[in-house]
Amino acid sequence: MDSEGSGSGIHVGSGSGIRGSGYGIGELLGRARERVGPVVRGIPDAALAGPTPCAEYDVKTLVNHLFQVVVQFQRLAAKEESEFGEAPDRVGAGPDWRGRLVAETDLLVAAWSAPGAEEGTTGAMDMPARLVGSMALLDLTVHVWDLARATGQEFPEADEAVVAELAGAVAVLEPTARRMGVFGEAVAAAEDAPPFERLLARTGRDPHWKA
């Protein structure tokens, strides 16, 4: 999955609804953030060249992509223009990249917690702001899972309210995202699989992937 906000070319009408969690995006991002620090700080330098569940990314490239997502979705929360071209090499910019990524995640939570962040539309495609915020939540949740899997770390079951929000967002985004290759082909998941595993499968991931 390579969600790139409203710069990705995904377009849904401004009236598109999400059967979400009932929580604010800022609060949900705050819940997702709890898993970011432990996973990011647990990535050893020796693992940066290793594979991830996103076949087009190794660990370093995926970290740089996640950096870009976290920074650009701050701009989208403020109704500013975003840039989702080639991701800068923030990992290569210095050994403190783990702390910098965690700090940017804190800023992402603050940006989407600001009054008015979920109102109206945002981004080049004028997508509903709430849906754009859910896309940030999707990338933050799923890519941190990717990084945990890629580096042999545990990833606790995602927060129930986060998964509920993401299930609604994916239902809206899925047809266009799959057609454009933003989501891979859905992977079969057992009917009794946990909701988060089913969500991962819908984005084209094998929930049981191992490096």
Tab-separated table of C-alpha atoms in Angstrom:
chain	number	residue	atom	x	y	z
A	1	MET	CA	0.000	0.000	0.000
A	2	ASP	CA	1.290	3.398	-0.921
A	3	SER	CA	-1.363	5.838	0.232
A	4	GLU	CA	-0.319	9.343	-0.716
A	5	GLY	CA	-3.134	11.435	0.667
A	6	SER	CA	-5.143	13.534	-1.729
A	7	GLY	CA	-2.042	13.791	-3.879
A	8	SER	CA	-2.331	10.113	-4.783
A	9	GLY	CA	-4.950	10.591	-7.455
A	10	ILE	CA	-7.594	8.770	-5.427
A	11	HIS	CA	-10.813	10.708	-5.766
A	12	VAL	CA	-14.079	10.230	-3.964
A	13	GLY	CA	-16.963	12.644	-3.915
A	14	SER	CA	-17.216	15.172	-1.131
A	15	GLY	CA	-20.353	13.469	0.102
A	16	SER	CA	-18.684	10.101	0.553
A	17	GLY	CA	-19.418	8.811	4.020
A	18	ILE	CA	-17.350	6.703	6.376
A	19	ARG	CA	-18.921	4.273	8.779
A	20	GLY	CA	-16.282	5.076	11.325
A	21	SER	CA	-15.524	4.766	14.993
A	22	GLY	CA	-17.249	7.851	16.383
A	23	TYR	CA	-13.922	9.225	17.656
A	24	GLY	CA	-12.015	12.222	16.368
A	25	ILE	CA	-9.151	11.543	13.969
A	26	GLY	CA	-6.730	13.287	16.329
A	27	GLU	CA	-7.692	10.950	19.162
A	28	LEU	CA	-7.401	7.891	16.924
A	29	LEU	CA	-3.996	8.992	15.682
A	30	GLY	CA	-3.008	9.397	19.316
A	31	ARG	CA	-3.971	5.788	19.955
A	32	ALA	CA	-2.022	4.607	16.911
A	33	ARG	CA	0.986	6.676	17.998
A	34	GLU	CA	1.366	4.483	21.097
A	35	ARG	CA	2.733	1.733	18.842
A	36	VAL	CA	5.010	3.980	16.791
A	37	GLY	CA	7.736	4.753	19.315
A	38	PRO	CA	8.462	1.200	20.479
A	39	VAL	CA	8.555	-0.174	16.916
A	40	VAL	CA	10.596	2.646	15.389
A	41	ARG	CA	13.105	2.656	18.228
A	42	GLY	CA	13.372	-1.122	17.907
A	43	ILE	CA	14.573	-1.018	14.286
A	44	PRO	CA	18.285	-1.916	14.237
A	45	ASP	CA	20.541	-0.309	11.660
A	46	ALA	CA	21.432	-3.782	10.426
A	47	ALA	CA	17.807	-4.329	9.338
A	48	LEU	CA	17.500	-1.242	7.123
A	49	ALA	CA	18.266	-3.149	3.922
A	50	GLY	CA	15.860	-5.976	4.719
A	51	PRO	CA	12.533	-6.748	2.985
A	52	THR	CA	9.099	-5.652	4.216
A	53	PRO	CA	5.520	-6.773	3.545
A	54	CYS	CA	5.445	-3.911	0.983
A	55	ALA	CA	7.389	-5.639	-1.779
A	56	GLU	CA	8.519	-2.364	-3.366
A	57	TYR	CA	10.096	-1.113	-0.133
A	58	ASP	CA	12.991	-2.261	1.984
A	59	VAL	CA	12.995	-1.151	5.630
A	60	LYS	CA	14.904	2.086	5.023
A	61	THR	CA	12.746	3.105	2.061
A	62	LEU	CA	9.596	2.353	4.010
A	63	VAL	CA	10.799	4.439	6.968
A	64	ASN	CA	11.477	7.325	4.586
A	65	HIS	CA	8.019	6.886	3.065
A	66	LEU	CA	6.421	6.885	6.508
A	67	PHE	CA	8.356	10.057	7.356
A	68	GLN	CA	6.934	11.680	4.232
A	69	VAL	CA	3.401	10.580	5.068
A	70	VAL	CA	3.623	11.880	8.630
A	71	VAL	CA	4.994	15.253	7.537
A	72	GLN	CA	2.716	15.828	4.540
A	73	PHE	CA	-0.467	14.823	6.339
A	74	GLN	CA	0.304	17.537	8.890
A	75	ARG	CA	0.006	19.989	6.002
A	76	LEU	CA	-3.233	18.428	4.817
A	77	ALA	CA	-4.725	18.818	8.296
A	78	ALA	CA	-4.018	22.556	8.024
A	79	LYS	CA	-5.572	22.670	4.504
A	80	GLU	CA	-2.152	23.397	2.991
A	81	GLU	CA	-0.670	22.002	-0.211
A	82	SER	CA	1.198	18.720	0.127
A	83	GLU	CA	3.993	17.076	-1.843
A	84	PHE	CA	4.071	13.316	-2.310
A	85	GLY	CA	6.841	13.033	-4.872
A	86	GLU	CA	10.053	11.152	-4.170
A	87	ALA	CA	10.531	10.830	-0.427
A	88	PRO	CA	13.634	12.562	0.992
A	89	ASP	CA	16.234	10.313	2.638
A	90	ARG	CA	15.556	11.313	6.224
A	91	VAL	CA	17.165	8.135	7.552
A	92	GLY	CA	20.399	9.082	5.836
A	93	ALA	CA	20.243	12.612	7.265
A	94	GLY	CA	21.531	11.534	10.664
A	95	PRO	CA	21.497	8.805	13.313
A	96	ASP	CA	18.727	10.512	15.285
A	97	TRP	CA	16.093	9.588	12.675
A	98	ARG	CA	14.132	7.442	15.125
A	99	GLY	CA	13.567	10.331	17.523
A	100	ARG	CA	12.772	12.679	14.658
A	101	LEU	CA	10.118	10.329	13.281
A	102	VAL	CA	8.486	9.962	16.695
A	103	ALA	CA	8.518	13.755	17.120
A	104	GLU	CA	6.899	14.259	13.704
A	105	THR	CA	4.238	11.720	14.676
A	106	ASP	CA	3.457	13.831	17.740
A	107	LEU	CA	3.042	16.837	15.442
A	108	LEU	CA	0.722	14.801	13.201
A	109	VAL	CA	-1.517	14.009	16.165
A	110	ALA	CA	-1.566	17.673	17.172
A	111	ALA	CA	-2.369	18.808	13.624
A	112	TRP	CA	-5.407	16.552	13.314
A	113	SER	CA	-6.535	17.399	16.853
A	114	ALA	CA	-6.726	21.115	16.004
A	115	PRO	CA	-10.203	22.669	15.727
A	116	GLY	CA	-11.526	22.459	12.175
A	117	ALA	CA	-9.027	19.884	10.943
A	118	GLU	CA	-11.770	17.383	10.075
A	119	GLU	CA	-14.106	19.958	8.538
A	120	GLY	CA	-14.528	20.684	4.847
A	121	THR	CA	-12.178	19.314	2.226
A	122	THR	CA	-8.414	19.240	1.834
A	123	GLY	CA	-5.753	18.399	-0.711
A	124	ALA	CA	-5.435	18.728	-4.456
A	125	MET	CA	-8.482	16.510	-5.044
A	126	ASP	CA	-10.672	18.314	-2.475
A	127	MET	CA	-11.404	15.114	-0.625
A	128	PRO	CA	-13.410	15.154	2.619
A	129	ALA	CA	-10.989	16.104	5.372
A	130	ARG	CA	-12.208	13.325	7.657
A	131	LEU	CA	-11.412	10.753	4.979
A	132	VAL	CA	-7.969	12.255	4.394
A	133	GLY	CA	-7.314	12.030	8.128
A	134	SER	CA	-8.353	8.390	8.021
A	135	MET	CA	-5.826	7.821	5.243
A	136	ALA	CA	-3.111	9.197	7.533
A	137	LEU	CA	-4.340	6.824	10.233
A	138	LEU	CA	-4.267	3.912	7.793
A	139	ASP	CA	-0.692	4.557	6.726
A	140	LEU	CA	0.493	5.126	10.282
A	141	THR	CA	-1.114	1.916	11.526
A	142	VAL	CA	-0.335	-0.410	8.648
A	143	HIS	CA	3.182	0.794	7.886
A	144	VAL	CA	4.196	0.520	11.532
A	145	TRP	CA	2.877	-3.051	11.417
A	146	ASP	CA	4.963	-3.550	8.255
A	147	LEU	CA	8.074	-2.332	10.052
A	148	ALA	CA	7.400	-4.493	13.083
A	149	ARG	CA	7.015	-7.581	10.901
A	150	ALA	CA	10.077	-6.737	8.846
A	151	THR	CA	12.273	-6.429	11.931
A	152	GLY	CA	10.929	-9.346	13.969
A	153	GLN	CA	9.102	-7.227	16.528
A	154	GLU	CA	5.795	-7.861	18.241
A	155	PHE	CA	2.876	-5.680	17.197
A	156	PRO	CA	-0.051	-5.747	19.632
A	157	GLU	CA	-3.513	-6.012	18.121
A	158	ALA	CA	-4.414	-2.573	16.806
A	159	ASP	CA	-6.797	-0.455	18.859
A	160	GLU	CA	-10.430	-1.501	18.301
A	161	ALA	CA	-11.630	2.041	17.559
A	162	VAL	CA	-8.756	2.569	15.104
A	163	VAL	CA	-9.657	-0.614	13.231
A	164	ALA	CA	-13.334	0.404	13.109
A	165	GLU	CA	-12.401	3.757	11.565
A	166	LEU	CA	-10.054	2.150	9.073
A	167	ALA	CA	-12.601	-0.466	8.021
A	168	GLY	CA	-14.964	2.343	7.038
A	169	ALA	CA	-12.253	4.283	5.228
A	170	VAL	CA	-11.023	1.241	3.300
A	171	ALA	CA	-14.584	0.469	2.210
A	172	VAL	CA	-14.718	3.923	0.584
A	173	LEU	CA	-11.188	3.896	-0.849
A	174	GLU	CA	-10.812	0.248	-1.843
A	175	PRO	CA	-12.264	0.168	-5.390
A	176	THR	CA	-10.233	3.119	-6.666
A	177	ALA	CA	-7.146	2.302	-4.604
A	178	ARG	CA	-7.014	-1.240	-5.936
A	179	ARG	CA	-7.550	-0.139	-9.517
A	180	MET	CA	-4.663	2.330	-9.173
A	181	GLY	CA	-2.356	-0.143	-7.450
A	182	VAL	CA	-2.338	1.758	-4.150
A	183	PHE	CA	-3.700	-1.425	-2.543
A	184	GLY	CA	-2.462	-4.818	-3.660
A	185	GLU	CA	-4.871	-7.595	-4.519
A	186	ALA	CA	-6.835	-8.651	-1.450
A	187	VAL	CA	-5.494	-11.658	0.426
A	188	ALA	CA	-7.847	-14.346	1.672
A	189	ALA	CA	-8.458	-14.180	5.415
A	190	ALA	CA	-10.289	-16.646	7.608
A	191	GLU	CA	-13.840	-15.645	8.531
A	192	ASP	CA	-12.920	-15.878	12.210
A	193	ALA	CA	-9.703	-13.872	11.794
A	194	PRO	CA	-9.360	-10.828	14.068
A	195	PRO	CA	-10.631	-7.557	12.539
A	196	PHE	CA	-7.118	-6.160	12.149
A	197	GLU	CA	-5.966	-9.232	10.218
A	198	ARG	CA	-8.964	-8.878	7.907
A	199	LEU	CA	-8.116	-5.204	7.405
A	200	LEU	CA	-4.502	-6.032	6.524
A	201	ALA	CA	-5.709	-8.642	4.037
A	202	ARG	CA	-7.977	-6.095	2.347
A	203	THR	CA	-4.966	-3.843	1.725
A	204	GLY	CA	-3.186	-6.723	-0.019
A	205	ARG	CA	-1.042	-7.918	2.876
A	206	ASP	CA	-0.484	-11.403	4.182
A	207	PRO	CA	-1.240	-10.973	7.909
A	208	HIS	CA	1.194	-13.813	8.629
A	209	TRP	CA	4.081	-12.437	6.542
A	210	LYS	CA	7.570	-13.086	7.901
A	211	ALA	CA	10.943	-11.830	6.702
